[in-house]
Structures are given as structure tokens and as C-alpha cells.
Coordinates of C-alpha atoms and ligand atoms in Angstrom, one line a residue:
Chain A
M1 CA -28.6 -57.1 -6.2
A2 CA -30.0 -54.0 -4.5
T3 CA -29.9 -53.9 -0.7
Y4 CA -33.7 -53.3 -0.5
S5 CA -34.5 -56.6 -2.2
N6 CA -36.6 -58.8 0.1
Q7 CA -35.7 -56.5 3.1
C8 CA -39.3 -55.2 3.5
A9 CA -42.9 -56.6 2.9
I10 CA -46.5 -55.9 2.4
V11 CA -48.2 -57.2 5.4
G12 CA -51.8 -55.7 5.1
V13 CA -54.2 -54.7 2.4
G14 CA -57.6 -53.1 2.5
E15 CA -60.3 -51.4 0.8
N16 CA -63.9 -49.9 1.2
Q17 CA -67.0 -50.9 -0.8
R18 CA -66.7 -49.2 -4.3
S19 CA -69.5 -47.4 -5.8
R20 CA -70.7 -44.7 -8.5
K21 CA -71.6 -42.7 -5.5
S22 CA -70.3 -43.1 -2.1
G23 CA -72.4 -40.4 -0.5
T24 CA -69.4 -39.7 1.7
T25 CA -66.0 -38.2 2.0
P26 CA -62.5 -39.4 0.9
L27 CA -61.8 -39.2 4.7
H28 CA -64.4 -41.7 5.6
M29 CA -63.3 -44.0 2.7
A30 CA -59.7 -43.9 3.7
L31 CA -60.6 -44.6 7.2
T32 CA -62.3 -47.8 6.3
A33 CA -59.7 -48.9 3.7
A34 CA -57.0 -48.1 6.6
R35 CA -58.8 -50.2 9.3
N36 CA -59.4 -53.1 6.9
A37 CA -55.7 -53.2 6.0
L38 CA -54.7 -53.0 9.8
E39 CA -57.1 -55.8 10.6
D40 CA -55.6 -58.0 7.6
A41 CA -52.1 -57.2 9.1
G42 CA -53.0 -58.0 12.8
L43 CA -51.6 -54.6 13.7
E44 CA -53.2 -51.7 15.4
A45 CA -53.2 -47.9 14.4
K46 CA -50.6 -46.8 16.9
D47 CA -48.1 -49.4 15.2
L48 CA -48.1 -47.1 12.3
D49 CA -45.1 -44.7 12.3
G50 CA -45.5 -43.6 8.7
I51 CA -48.6 -42.6 6.7
M52 CA -48.4 -41.6 2.9
N53 CA -50.9 -40.6 0.3
Y54 CA -51.3 -39.6 -3.3
S55 CA -53.9 -37.5 -4.9
T56 CA -54.7 -35.5 -8.0
G57 CA -56.2 -32.0 -7.9
G58 CA -56.8 -32.4 -4.1
D59 CA -59.3 -35.3 -4.5
S60 CA -58.2 -37.0 -1.4
C61 CA -57.6 -36.4 2.4
P62 CA -54.3 -35.5 4.2
S63 CA -52.4 -38.1 6.0
H64 CA -52.4 -36.1 9.0
E65 CA -56.1 -35.9 9.1
L66 CA -56.4 -39.8 8.4
A67 CA -53.8 -40.5 11.4
T68 CA -55.9 -38.3 13.7
Y69 CA -59.0 -40.1 13.0
L70 CA -57.3 -43.4 13.1
G71 CA -56.4 -42.3 16.7
C72 CA -52.7 -42.5 16.0
H73 CA -49.8 -40.2 16.0
P74 CA -47.1 -41.2 13.5
K75 CA -43.8 -39.4 13.4
Y76 CA -43.9 -39.2 9.6
V77 CA -46.8 -38.0 7.1
K78 CA -46.4 -37.2 3.4
D79 CA -48.9 -36.2 0.8
I80 CA -47.8 -36.2 -2.8
S81 CA -49.6 -35.0 -6.1
G82 CA -49.8 -38.0 -8.4
G83 CA -51.6 -40.6 -10.1
G84 CA -50.6 -44.0 -11.8
S85 CA -47.3 -45.3 -10.6
S86 CA -47.4 -43.3 -7.3
T87 CA -48.3 -46.7 -5.4
E88 CA -45.0 -47.9 -6.6
L89 CA -43.3 -44.7 -6.0
L90 CA -44.6 -44.5 -2.2
I91 CA -43.7 -48.1 -1.6
A92 CA -40.3 -47.4 -2.6
D93 CA -40.0 -44.4 -0.2
A94 CA -41.3 -46.3 2.5
V95 CA -38.9 -49.2 1.8
A96 CA -35.9 -46.6 1.8
L97 CA -37.2 -45.0 5.2
I98 CA -37.5 -48.3 6.6
E99 CA -34.1 -49.4 5.3
A100 CA -32.4 -46.2 6.6
G101 CA -33.9 -47.0 10.1
M102 CA -36.1 -43.9 10.2
L103 CA -39.4 -45.8 10.1
E104 CA -40.8 -49.1 10.9
T105 CA -44.4 -49.6 9.7
V106 CA -46.0 -47.4 6.9
L107 CA -49.6 -47.2 5.6
I108 CA -50.1 -45.9 2.0
Y109 CA -53.4 -45.1 0.8
R110 CA -55.5 -43.7 -2.2
S111 CA -58.9 -42.3 -1.8
M112 CA -61.1 -40.6 -4.1
N113 CA -64.5 -40.1 -5.1
G114 CA -63.6 -40.7 -8.7
S115 CA -67.1 -41.1 -10.1
S116 CA -69.2 -38.6 -8.0
G117 CA -66.4 -36.0 -7.3
V118 CA -63.3 -35.3 -9.6
Q119 CA -63.4 -37.2 -12.7
V120 CA -59.9 -37.5 -14.2
G121 CA -60.9 -38.9 -17.4
R122 CA -63.6 -36.3 -18.4
G123 CA -61.1 -33.5 -18.9
Y124 CA -59.6 -30.6 -16.9
D125 CA -60.4 -27.1 -16.2
P126 CA -59.1 -25.0 -19.3
N127 CA -57.2 -22.5 -17.5
M128 CA -55.6 -25.0 -15.0
L129 CA -54.4 -26.9 -18.1
Q130 CA -53.1 -24.1 -20.0
E131 CA -51.3 -22.4 -16.9
M132 CA -50.3 -25.6 -15.0
L133 CA -49.3 -28.2 -17.6
P134 CA -45.9 -27.6 -19.0
G135 CA -46.7 -26.4 -23.0
G136 CA -50.5 -26.5 -22.2
S137 CA -51.0 -23.6 -24.6
F138 CA -49.7 -25.9 -27.4
I139 CA -52.3 -28.6 -26.9
M140 CA -55.4 -27.0 -25.1
P141 CA -56.5 -24.7 -28.1
Y142 CA -56.8 -27.7 -30.2
G143 CA -59.3 -29.5 -27.8
S144 CA -56.7 -31.9 -26.3
A145 CA -57.7 -32.2 -22.6
S146 CA -58.3 -35.6 -21.7
P147 CA -56.1 -38.7 -21.0
S148 CA -58.1 -40.6 -23.8
Q149 CA -56.9 -38.2 -26.3
W150 CA -53.2 -37.8 -24.9
F151 CA -52.7 -41.6 -24.7
G152 CA -54.6 -42.3 -27.9
M153 CA -52.0 -40.2 -30.0
F154 CA -49.6 -42.8 -28.7
A155 CA -51.8 -45.8 -29.4
N156 CA -52.5 -44.8 -32.9
R157 CA -49.1 -44.5 -34.0
H158 CA -48.1 -47.6 -32.1
M159 CA -50.7 -49.6 -33.6
H160 CA -49.8 -48.2 -37.1
E161 CA -46.2 -49.2 -36.4
T162 CA -46.5 -52.7 -34.9
G163 CA -49.8 -54.0 -36.5
I164 CA -51.9 -54.0 -33.3
T165 CA -55.6 -54.0 -34.3
K166 CA -58.9 -52.9 -32.7
E167 CA -59.4 -56.4 -31.9
H168 CA -56.2 -56.8 -30.0
L169 CA -57.5 -54.1 -27.7
G170 CA -60.6 -55.9 -27.4
H171 CA -58.6 -59.0 -26.3
V172 CA -57.4 -57.0 -23.4
C173 CA -60.7 -55.8 -22.5
I174 CA -62.4 -59.1 -22.7
S175 CA -59.7 -60.9 -20.7
F176 CA -60.2 -58.4 -17.8
Y177 CA -63.8 -58.4 -17.8
E178 CA -63.8 -62.4 -17.6
H179 CA -61.7 -61.9 -14.6
A180 CA -64.2 -59.4 -13.1
Q181 CA -66.9 -62.1 -13.4
R182 CA -64.9 -64.3 -10.7
N183 CA -64.8 -61.3 -8.4
P184 CA -68.1 -60.5 -6.5
N185 CA -66.3 -57.0 -5.7
A186 CA -65.8 -56.0 -9.3
F187 CA -68.0 -53.0 -10.4
L188 CA -68.6 -55.1 -13.8
N189 CA -69.3 -58.4 -12.2
G190 CA -72.3 -59.8 -13.8
K191 CA -71.6 -57.8 -17.1
P192 CA -69.4 -60.0 -19.3
L193 CA -68.2 -58.5 -22.6
D194 CA -67.9 -60.4 -26.0
M195 CA -65.9 -59.4 -29.0
E196 CA -68.9 -58.5 -31.2
T197 CA -70.5 -56.1 -28.6
Y198 CA -66.9 -54.5 -28.1
L199 CA -66.5 -53.9 -31.9
A200 CA -69.9 -52.5 -32.2
T201 CA -69.5 -50.0 -29.6
P202 CA -68.5 -46.4 -30.8
D203 CA -65.4 -44.6 -30.0
I204 CA -65.0 -41.9 -27.6
S205 CA -61.5 -40.9 -28.7
M206 CA -60.2 -43.1 -31.4
P207 CA -58.9 -45.9 -30.8
F208 CA -60.8 -46.0 -27.5
N209 CA -64.6 -46.8 -26.7
I210 CA -66.0 -47.0 -23.3
H211 CA -64.9 -50.6 -22.9
D212 CA -61.1 -49.5 -23.6
C213 CA -61.4 -46.9 -20.5
C214 CA -61.1 -47.7 -16.8
V215 CA -64.2 -47.7 -14.6
E216 CA -64.0 -44.4 -12.6
L217 CA -65.7 -45.1 -9.0
D218 CA -65.6 -43.8 -5.5
E219 CA -63.2 -45.9 -3.6
A220 CA -60.2 -46.2 -1.3
N221 CA -57.3 -48.6 -0.9
A222 CA -54.6 -49.0 1.6
I223 CA -51.4 -50.9 1.9
I224 CA -49.1 -51.5 4.9
V225 CA -45.4 -51.9 4.5
T226 CA -42.9 -53.0 7.1
S227 CA -39.4 -54.6 7.7
A228 CA -39.1 -58.4 7.0
A229 CA -38.2 -58.6 10.8
N230 CA -41.7 -56.9 11.9
A231 CA -43.2 -59.1 9.2
K232 CA -42.8 -62.1 11.4
N233 CA -45.1 -60.6 14.0
C234 CA -48.1 -60.0 11.6
K235 CA -50.8 -62.4 11.2
S236 CA -51.0 -62.2 7.6
K237 CA -48.4 -64.1 5.1
P238 CA -45.9 -61.4 4.1
V239 CA -45.4 -60.4 0.4
F240 CA -41.8 -59.5 0.0
I241 CA -40.9 -56.3 -2.1
A242 CA -38.1 -58.1 -4.2
G243 CA -37.4 -55.5 -6.8
M244 CA -38.3 -51.9 -7.9
A245 CA -38.0 -49.1 -10.4
P246 CA -39.8 -46.4 -8.6
R247 CA -40.2 -43.7 -11.2
T248 CA -38.8 -43.4 -14.7
T249 CA -39.7 -40.6 -17.0
H250 CA -39.9 -39.8 -20.9
S251 CA -36.8 -38.0 -22.2
H252 CA -38.9 -34.9 -22.6
V253 CA -41.7 -33.4 -20.5
H254 CA -43.8 -32.4 -23.7
Y255 CA -44.0 -36.0 -24.2
W256 CA -46.4 -35.6 -27.2
T257 CA -43.7 -34.4 -29.5
Q258 CA -42.2 -37.9 -29.3
V259 CA -44.9 -40.6 -29.2
D260 CA -42.6 -43.5 -30.0
E261 CA -41.1 -43.6 -26.5
V262 CA -42.9 -44.1 -23.1
A263 CA -41.5 -43.8 -19.7
A264 CA -42.2 -47.7 -19.0
D265 CA -39.4 -48.3 -21.8
H266 CA -36.8 -47.0 -19.1
A267 CA -38.1 -49.0 -16.1
A268 CA -37.5 -52.6 -17.2
A269 CA -33.9 -52.9 -17.0
E270 CA -33.8 -51.6 -13.6
L271 CA -36.6 -53.5 -12.4
Y272 CA -35.3 -57.0 -13.4
K273 CA -31.8 -56.4 -12.3
S274 CA -32.8 -55.2 -8.8
A275 CA -35.0 -58.4 -8.4
G276 CA -32.5 -60.7 -10.1
V277 CA -35.3 -62.2 -12.2
K278 CA -36.2 -62.2 -15.8
P279 CA -39.6 -61.5 -17.4
E280 CA -40.2 -65.3 -17.9
D281 CA -39.9 -65.9 -14.3
I282 CA -43.1 -63.8 -13.6
Q283 CA -46.0 -66.0 -12.9
V284 CA -48.9 -63.3 -12.3
A285 CA -49.0 -59.6 -13.2
S286 CA -51.0 -56.4 -12.4
I287 CA -50.4 -54.2 -15.5
Y288 CA -51.6 -50.7 -15.2
D289 CA -54.6 -50.4 -17.4
C290 CA -56.3 -47.0 -17.3
F291 CA -56.9 -47.7 -21.1
S292 CA -56.7 -51.2 -22.9
W293 CA -53.6 -50.1 -25.2
V294 CA -51.7 -49.1 -22.1
V295 CA -51.6 -52.6 -21.3
L296 CA -50.2 -53.6 -24.7
R297 CA -47.7 -51.0 -24.6
Q298 CA -46.5 -52.2 -21.1
L299 CA -46.2 -55.8 -22.0
E300 CA -43.7 -54.6 -24.8
S301 CA -41.7 -52.4 -22.4
Y302 CA -41.5 -54.9 -19.7
G303 CA -40.5 -57.7 -22.2
F304 CA -43.4 -60.1 -21.8
A305 CA -43.8 -59.9 -25.7
K306 CA -41.6 -58.6 -28.6
R307 CA -42.8 -55.3 -30.4
G308 CA -45.0 -56.5 -33.0
E309 CA -45.9 -59.6 -31.3
V310 CA -47.9 -58.2 -28.3
G311 CA -51.3 -58.3 -30.0
D312 CA -50.9 -62.2 -31.0
F313 CA -49.8 -62.5 -27.2
V314 CA -53.3 -61.1 -25.7
A315 CA -55.2 -62.9 -28.5
A316 CA -53.8 -66.2 -27.7
G317 CA -55.1 -65.8 -24.0
N318 CA -51.8 -65.1 -22.2
I319 CA -53.1 -62.6 -19.9
K320 CA -56.1 -64.6 -18.9
M321 CA -56.4 -67.1 -16.1
G322 CA -54.6 -70.1 -17.1
G323 CA -52.3 -68.1 -19.7
S324 CA -48.5 -67.6 -19.3
L325 CA -49.1 -64.3 -17.4
P326 CA -52.4 -64.1 -15.8
S327 CA -53.0 -60.3 -15.5
N328 CA -55.4 -58.1 -13.6
T329 CA -57.0 -61.0 -12.1
A330 CA -59.8 -59.1 -10.0
G331 CA -60.8 -57.5 -13.5
G332 CA -58.3 -54.6 -13.4
M333 CA -59.3 -51.0 -13.7
L334 CA -61.1 -51.6 -16.9
S335 CA -63.7 -53.6 -14.8
E336 CA -63.1 -54.0 -11.2
G337 CA -62.5 -50.1 -10.4
Y338 CA -60.0 -47.5 -10.5
T339 CA -58.0 -46.1 -7.8
H340 CA -54.9 -45.0 -9.7
G341 CA -53.6 -48.4 -9.6
M342 CA -53.6 -49.2 -6.0
N343 CA -56.4 -51.9 -6.3
N344 CA -54.3 -54.0 -8.9
V345 CA -51.6 -54.2 -6.3
L346 CA -54.1 -55.2 -3.8
E347 CA -55.2 -58.2 -6.0
L348 CA -51.4 -58.9 -6.8
V349 CA -50.6 -59.4 -3.0
R350 CA -53.8 -61.5 -2.5
Q351 CA -52.7 -63.8 -5.4
L352 CA -49.1 -64.2 -4.0
R353 CA -50.4 -65.0 -0.4
H354 CA -52.8 -67.6 -2.1
D355 CA -55.8 -66.0 -0.5
Y356 CA -58.1 -67.7 -3.2
K357 CA -56.4 -71.2 -2.8
G358 CA -59.2 -73.7 -3.9
T359 CA -61.2 -71.3 -6.0
E360 CA -60.9 -70.9 -9.8
R361 CA -59.6 -67.3 -9.2
Q362 CA -56.3 -68.5 -7.5
V363 CA -53.1 -68.4 -9.9
K364 CA -52.0 -71.7 -8.8
D365 CA -48.8 -71.8 -6.8
C366 CA -47.6 -68.3 -8.0
E367 CA -44.6 -67.1 -6.2
L368 CA -43.4 -64.0 -8.2
G369 CA -45.5 -61.2 -9.6
I370 CA -45.0 -57.8 -11.3
A371 CA -47.2 -54.6 -10.5
T372 CA -46.6 -51.7 -13.2
G373 CA -47.6 -48.2 -12.9
W374 CA -48.3 -45.9 -15.6
A375 CA -49.1 -42.1 -15.0
G376 CA -49.0 -41.7 -18.5
P377 CA -46.4 -41.9 -21.3
D378 CA -44.3 -39.3 -19.2
I379 CA -44.2 -41.3 -16.0
A380 CA -43.9 -44.8 -15.1
G381 CA -43.1 -47.0 -12.1
A382 CA -42.9 -51.0 -11.3
M383 CA -42.2 -53.4 -8.8
I384 CA -41.5 -57.4 -8.4
L385 CA -43.3 -58.9 -5.3
R386 CA -42.6 -62.4 -4.3
N387 CA -44.1 -64.7 -1.5
Chain B
M1 CA -78.8 -27.9 -31.6
T2 CA -77.2 -24.8 -30.1
K3 CA -75.4 -22.4 -32.4
Q4 CA -72.0 -21.0 -31.8
T5 CA -72.2 -17.3 -31.2
A6 CA -68.5 -16.1 -30.1
Y7 CA -65.2 -17.9 -30.1
E8 CA -65.5 -20.3 -27.0
K9 CA -62.5 -22.7 -27.4
P10 CA -59.3 -21.8 -25.4
I11 CA -57.1 -19.3 -26.8
P12 CA -53.4 -19.9 -26.5
L13 CA -51.8 -18.2 -23.3
K14 CA -48.9 -15.9 -24.3
T15 CA -45.8 -16.2 -21.7
P16 CA -42.3 -15.0 -21.8
D17 CA -41.1 -18.1 -23.3
N18 CA -43.8 -18.5 -26.1
H19 CA -45.1 -15.0 -27.0
E20 CA -42.6 -14.9 -30.3
Y21 CA -44.1 -18.2 -31.6
W22 CA -47.7 -16.8 -30.8
D23 CA -47.2 -13.2 -32.0
A24 CA -46.0 -14.7 -35.3
A25 CA -49.0 -16.9 -35.6
D26 CA -50.9 -13.9 -35.3
R27 CA -49.4 -12.5 -38.3
H28 CA -50.1 -15.9 -40.0
E29 CA -46.5 -16.9 -40.0
L30 CA -44.2 -19.8 -38.3
K31 CA -41.4 -18.7 -36.1
L32 CA -39.6 -21.4 -34.3
Q33 CA -37.0 -21.0 -31.3
K34 CA -33.8 -22.3 -31.9
C35 CA -30.8 -23.1 -29.9
A36 CA -27.7 -20.9 -30.6
A37 CA -25.3 -23.5 -29.3
C38 CA -26.3 -26.7 -31.0
R39 CA -28.6 -25.3 -33.4
T40 CA -31.4 -27.4 -32.9
F41 CA -35.0 -26.3 -33.0
I42 CA -36.8 -26.1 -29.8
H43 CA -40.5 -26.8 -30.0
P44 CA -42.6 -26.0 -27.9
P45 CA -40.6 -23.1 -26.7
G46 CA -38.9 -22.9 -23.4
P47 CA -36.4 -21.3 -21.1
A48 CA -33.3 -23.3 -22.5
C49 CA -32.5 -26.0 -25.1
P50 CA -33.7 -29.5 -24.0
T51 CA -31.1 -30.9 -26.2
C52 CA -28.0 -29.4 -24.8
G53 CA -29.2 -27.3 -21.8
S54 CA -27.8 -24.1 -23.3
P55 CA -29.9 -21.0 -22.3
E56 CA -28.8 -19.2 -25.5
T57 CA -31.8 -19.4 -27.7
E58 CA -32.9 -17.3 -30.8
W59 CA -35.7 -17.2 -33.1
E60 CA -35.9 -18.3 -36.8
L61 CA -38.8 -17.2 -39.1
L62 CA -40.0 -20.2 -41.3
G63 CA -42.6 -18.0 -43.1
S64 CA -46.2 -18.9 -44.4
D65 CA -45.5 -21.7 -46.8
I66 CA -45.5 -24.8 -44.4
S67 CA -45.7 -28.3 -45.0
A68 CA -45.7 -31.2 -42.9
T69 CA -46.8 -35.0 -42.5
V70 CA -49.0 -36.8 -40.0
Y71 CA -47.0 -38.4 -37.4
S72 CA -50.1 -39.3 -35.4
Y73 CA -53.4 -38.3 -35.0
I74 CA -56.7 -39.0 -33.1
V75 CA -60.4 -38.5 -33.8
S76 CA -62.2 -37.2 -30.6
Y77 CA -66.0 -37.8 -30.6
R78 CA -66.5 -36.0 -27.4
P79 CA -65.8 -32.4 -26.5
F80 CA -63.4 -32.3 -23.5
L81 CA -63.4 -28.5 -23.6
P82 CA -65.7 -25.7 -24.3
G83 CA -66.3 -24.7 -28.0
F84 CA -65.8 -28.2 -29.4
Q85 CA -69.2 -29.3 -29.1
Y86 CA -70.1 -27.5 -32.4
E87 CA -67.8 -29.3 -34.8
L88 CA -67.6 -33.1 -33.6
P89 CA -65.6 -35.1 -34.4
T90 CA -62.5 -33.2 -33.8
V91 CA -59.3 -34.5 -35.8
I92 CA -56.2 -33.7 -33.7
T93 CA -52.9 -34.4 -35.2
V94 CA -49.1 -34.0 -34.3
A95 CA -47.5 -33.3 -37.4
A96 CA -43.6 -33.6 -38.3
L97 CA -42.4 -30.5 -40.2
D98 CA -40.9 -31.4 -43.6
A99 CA -38.3 -28.9 -43.3
A100 CA -37.4 -30.1 -39.8
P101 CA -39.1 -33.7 -39.2
D102 CA -37.9 -33.4 -35.5
V103 CA -40.2 -30.7 -35.1
K104 CA -43.7 -32.0 -34.1
I105 CA -46.8 -29.4 -34.0
M106 CA -50.0 -30.2 -32.7
A107 CA -53.3 -29.0 -34.1
N108 CA -56.4 -29.9 -35.6
I109 CA -56.9 -30.9 -39.1
I110 CA -59.6 -28.7 -40.2
E111 CA -62.0 -29.1 -43.2
C112 CA -61.1 -32.9 -43.4
D113 CA -63.2 -35.8 -43.4
P114 CA -61.8 -37.9 -40.4
E115 CA -62.1 -41.2 -42.3
V116 CA -59.6 -40.4 -44.7
V117 CA -56.7 -39.3 -42.3
E118 CA -53.7 -41.7 -42.2
I119 CA -50.3 -41.5 -40.7
G120 CA -47.8 -40.1 -43.2
M121 CA -50.5 -38.0 -45.0
P122 CA -49.2 -34.5 -46.2
L123 CA -50.5 -31.4 -44.6
K124 CA -50.2 -27.6 -45.1
M125 CA -50.2 -25.0 -42.5
T126 CA -53.1 -22.6 -42.3
W127 CA -54.0 -19.8 -39.8
V128 CA -57.6 -19.3 -38.7
D129 CA -58.3 -15.9 -37.0
V130 CA -60.3 -16.5 -33.9
T131 CA -60.6 -13.1 -32.5
D132 CA -59.7 -9.4 -34.0
D133 CA -56.1 -9.8 -33.0
R134 CA -55.4 -13.5 -32.6
A135 CA -55.0 -16.2 -35.0
L136 CA -54.4 -20.0 -34.4
P137 CA -52.2 -22.3 -36.6
Q138 CA -54.1 -25.2 -38.1
W139 CA -53.4 -27.9 -40.6
V140 CA -55.4 -28.6 -43.7
L141 CA -54.7 -31.8 -46.0
N142 CA -52.1 -30.8 -48.7
R143 CA -53.4 -31.6 -52.0
G144 CA -50.5 -30.8 -53.8
Ligands
ZN1 ZN1 -28.9 -26.9 -27.7

């Protein structure tokens, strides 16, 4: 078993009020999320000796700036460029630094005006994409510039090979929308979805219609990681980091040349080995859901259903509350909101702390959960948490 | 509806690693990079062979009679880049070359009803002159 297992814990989580138009800057939103996470943990800003952040195309605020306006002076700050799975990556980095004795308590955040500012899903600047992305000149001239198109190329082949149908994608959306109706902070709370409406909605990029795509919003999330020893002094119930596969890759950077493989396929073995558990032991999940199909593909990668049986697995209600693997119980990025995966991790922590005990939102007695991250078919990461 | 006046779509950017490919495309030919050590094709072209890591690469001319099959595809109903608003929906495919199935080339399938496209469907390469001196490889359905 890996040395880090259960040696560190998440002791605080927080967010700001999500909206279509924050009317403020990522710095202001990050400060709110960070203060809420500190309050949740019962810690003060001066207790933080590390702050880390991830952003895409400079859409966030730097850690140093956040530290200054929290009124603290941490000895370590780090800002990385990244999207999905960066939450897991930075948590792994924090664990490693804490385990090495270099840091004690680390705050990790993601803040983005994802609706009113830079919209990831609406494509990128043509010149940026051709010059910066590997092999950009082999995809851009053909109009391929949006994640919906890149991931759709994988989805269509996978659906063709495994018998997944449009209805199966619909079951993912409907399951998560149903969860959002129990979460007053979900952006699509009050807007349930049924199969008839789903199937009648025209595609943006086949096989994805608007319901298959995450809700891009202005929001910030924060997570505090500390050692198991320090966690005893926090006011929250600690959620231990039991296992990790921080970052795996597709075998080729030009991943579109091989759409039968995704980075998540390479994460599962390391993940379960490090935690000493099996997929069937997991009781609650946060599965990265920038698009509906991405959930189906990861259920296969992480061993929750066999290839060819994933569609039936979701159609049978297994990812809904009361199913064998209640997933994205706050509504996920498809209906709660999109902060590149961090909001799904916040929900997993709250489930494992039994914050919703006594309500229909609580996954009863859950002790072991999984969070998966997906930057794309090219990059993935995951972790297992336990209470 | 606004009419298209000039070619507004992105034109492939030539680099030291890829210009042989695009120079050949401008002459309506397919030329692929190949590893001199392990003899596998390298596409898209790069500074070394991804299969064996060898920096010794060469180029092989495959000519103008290029057939392939649809490996995967999407139909895009929204333009995400300039110029694509004029001809929606856009079909984008990754096609496997019949002569070298490990080589997958992304392009549009042009002059084609999106409804008829299927994985495994036969394609033929064509070249579209987009400016006076640039041409873009594209796929059309291969009706035999
Ligand atoms: Zn080679």
C-alpha cells in the first residue's frame, strides 16, 4: 500500500454563489470560496502555508494575490495551467509536500468567470489553437476547435463499438438533473429533464445536445488539505485521501489519431491498488461530467460496468440516488455548475461527512467514494476518499 | 444570410516539422513522414518517431489516389471557427488510410449528406484550392 494512504485529509470545502454573471473578478470569488473553506475547517488564513490554483488561458487569479488579500503569507504558492483532473493533481501534490514535511496545510482553489468571461466550450482563438496546441494545424482548418467536437469523435466511435445509444446519454443527464432538484444551489434546480424533452433537443455537435454539455458559470471553489494529525484539531469531520492516480495520459499527444483509448483507462489499476479497494467497494462517486458520454466512458475505465454494459448500467438507475453507485449527487457539472471538476469533489466530501444526514440528499452511511477527473481523452486523474 | 466573400477559415500553418506534408498538399499529393529506423508512418509529422523515439525520419510520397475508411466522425451544427458558418452542418472525420490503417487523417467529408455518413464508409481524398497557392486535403465519399 502506498505511504500516503490516509495520511492526509480534506478538512475544509467552500464556494461562492454561482451565477451566469458574477459582476466581479475571479479574485473576489476566490476570496469568498477560500474564506468559506477556512470557516468550514475552523482554520484561519495564517494557518495556510501553501496555496495552489489551476486555470485555463489565464482565467483565474494567482495564488500569491489570493494569499495577500486573505491576509496571509504562505511559504509556498503554485499556479498551474490545467482543466479537468487538476483538482486531483494538486491534491496529490499537496499530499506529497505534506508527507515530505515541507508543508502542513494547503488551500487549493479554482475560480473562473466561466460564463461571463472565458468560455471553454465555445471554442478557442484560431491562432492560439494552431500555434499552441500540438498538431493544431491538422485539426483547425477542418473546423475542429471545441471540446464538444474533440470528445464527440471519441463518443461516436465508442457508441458504435459498444452499442451505447442516445437514450443512454439521456439517462446520464436525467439522473444528474434529478439530483440537482434536491440541491437548492444547483444552477438547474427547478428545471428537471425528461427523456422526451432530451431526445427532442437538437444536437450542437453530434452526439451532444445542450443537455449533454456542462453548464458554464461564474464560480469559485476551494479545498483545504492537511495532515491526518492536524485534522484532529479542525472543527470539521476529516475526509481522508485513501488512494490516488494523480495524472495519467493517452499514449499519444495527438490523441485524435487513436480514439479507442482514453487516459482514464490507465488510471484505474494504480488508483485501486493505492487505496487497497475494488470498484465494488465504492459507495458514492463524483464522475467528471463535462459531457454526458464522458461519464459513460469513465464508468468503463474505472471498472464500474463492463465494456458494452455501461449503457444498461445507467439506464437501470445505478448512478441515481438509491442506485449501486450514486454519482454527482449535487447535479454534477451537467446541472449544478462547472468549475473544472472541483465542485463535484466538494459534494463528495460533504457526502462522506454525512452533511446531509436526515435528508433525501444523503447517500446513506457512505464511507468510501471516488472522484474522477478528465481534462480530455488525453489527460485524467482520480482519487479515492474515505471518512 | 451573409454570403462568403473570401476564404475565412484557418489555413494550415507550415512549420519545420510539417511543411513537407502541406507543400505536397498544395500540389494535390499526399506525402507522409516515415521513421527511417522502424519504418512506421508518423502522422501528424513531428521531430521524431513516437513509436521508437528515433530522430531519423524521411518522407514518402503516396500520390493523389488515396482511399480510406471512416474511423470516426462528428456532425457539427455550430461554427466554432470563422468561415464555417456558411456551410453548416460540418462533417469532420478521422479516416484510416487503406494503404496504412494506422495512419488516421482528420478532414471534412465534403459534398456529402451528413445523414448518410457511417463508421467504416469508404472515402477518397480530394484537394480543395483555398487560395492561389494553398490547397487543403479533404475527403469525399468513394462511390467506387
Ligand atoms: Zn520509429
